[in-house]
Amino acid sequence: MNQPRHFLSLLDLSASEITDLLTRATELKRLQHQHQEHRTLKNRVLAMLFEKSSTRTRVSFEAGMNQLGGSALFLSPRDIQLGRGEPIEDTARVLSGMVDMIMVRTFEHENITRLARYASVPVINGLTDREHPCQLLADLQTWFEHRGDIQGITVAYIGDGNNMCHSWIHAARLLGFRLNIACPEDYDPDAAILQMAGKNVLIIRDLMEAAEGAHLLVTDVWASMGQEGEQSSRAAVFKPYQINADTMKVADKDALFMHCLPAHRGEEVTADVIDGPQSVVWEEAENRLHSQKALMEFLLLSH
Ligand code: CP
Ligand code: NVA
């Protein structure tokens, strides 16, 4: 049997695969908005394994599979034997015999690479502590729909050097745009991920300097899932790294604002920015649905 194609990282796709996949995502969006049937994954089943909370990822995958004519199963470790110590390798082999594709949201990235190694169906990363590649598909689709090509633009990522930051670094490397990262010392992205990215990606400690002239400003929460205990210490360190009206003023006058959500208004972004005219966060969230439908078609029908 052919090895399945997995999507554990944005780097699992080439630049042209991303562009083609997102062109299809925009087409699927049109079909969905016009209530035209597009049941390309009839009777296919997606298992969704969630070790962390989710609104967007869960609903977009489940609704997406339904719209494509298939179905999705929500599996929480509290309910399945994985939570009682059944090895992930065994879970991978058992699920592969019953479903067509597996989506996982977990803590250590290694959990998903182990699962993928033993799965004979495609595995999708629905967020790990290290990466959030599905979110990047939606973010890039949103950029393409608003502004076209992303090559050569400047993106400013303000905040924690976390999973979202890592996936933005991968995007910059693949698609050739400049990424300025403004994060506090000790909260830098992973050194190996940064090093692989080359000269497209710069760490700039000063938020205003990073945002100056940027065409897209992006942020994320200061304390990610699993870091709830650090919430108050992080709030103090990250205070100077808020995107607000002053930050937007130094960016390009047509700059867009993105946030993967959930957002904390008054922390990483002010309400006037996230709810303001330059924010595209609601389309960005909706595009999770369309881009993941295109991803699932790509994984199941093109390979
Ligand atoms: N952006 C995102 O992944 O949202 P959820 O945690 O709600 O899935
Ligand atoms: N960095 C955030 C992203 C949530 C979608 C987290 O991991 O909680």
XYZ file of N, CA and C in Angstrom, residues 11 165-166 168-174 176-177 179 181 190-202:
81
model
N 5.163 22.620 6.312
C 6.273 22.207 5.438
C 5.996 20.878 4.736
N 3.359 31.209 15.883
C 4.564 31.874 15.387
C 5.382 30.890 14.529
N 5.525 29.660 15.003
C 6.287 28.661 14.238
C 5.665 28.420 12.865
N 3.830 30.484 11.171
C 4.082 31.681 10.349
C 5.520 31.672 9.801
N 6.456 31.200 10.610
C 7.850 31.119 10.130
C 7.914 30.147 8.946
N 7.224 29.017 9.061
C 7.208 28.058 7.951
C 6.604 28.695 6.695
N 5.540 29.462 6.879
C 4.887 30.104 5.734
C 5.837 31.092 5.053
N 6.564 31.855 5.865
C 7.498 32.842 5.304
C 8.585 32.143 4.495
N 9.027 31.023 5.029
C 10.077 30.257 4.343
C 9.561 29.706 3.009
N 8.342 29.165 3.033
C 7.796 28.540 1.823
C 7.395 29.563 0.769
N 8.042 33.020 0.712
C 8.927 34.140 0.374
C 8.419 35.510 0.761
N 7.912 35.656 1.978
C 7.632 37.013 2.460
C 8.494 37.288 3.679
N 9.062 38.243 7.484
C 8.329 38.101 8.749
C 9.142 38.753 9.863
N 9.294 39.327 13.738
C 8.700 38.793 14.968
C 9.105 39.685 16.135
N 11.281 28.594 18.565
C 12.273 27.531 18.609
C 13.459 27.875 17.690
N 14.676 27.727 18.243
C 15.867 28.174 17.498
C 16.043 27.406 16.189
N 15.735 26.109 16.190
C 15.929 25.311 14.973
C 14.935 25.731 13.883
N 13.702 26.008 14.282
C 12.682 26.439 13.298
C 13.105 27.781 12.702
N 13.591 28.647 13.571
C 14.020 29.977 13.141
C 15.208 29.889 12.184
N 16.137 29.039 12.530
C 17.359 28.927 11.736
C 17.072 28.421 10.321
N 16.140 27.454 10.234
C 15.781 26.904 8.923
C 15.141 27.948 8.008
N 14.557 28.972 8.629
C 13.784 29.934 7.841
C 14.667 30.869 7.025
N 15.921 31.043 7.456
C 16.828 31.900 6.707
C 16.540 33.371 6.912
N 16.923 34.182 5.913
C 16.930 35.627 6.148
C 15.572 36.312 5.971
N 14.548 35.555 5.620
C 13.201 36.147 5.529
C 12.621 36.499 6.887
N 13.171 35.876 7.947
C 12.557 36.036 9.268
C 13.516 36.728 10.229
N 13.027 37.791 10.868
C 13.866 38.556 11.800
C 13.187 38.694 13.145
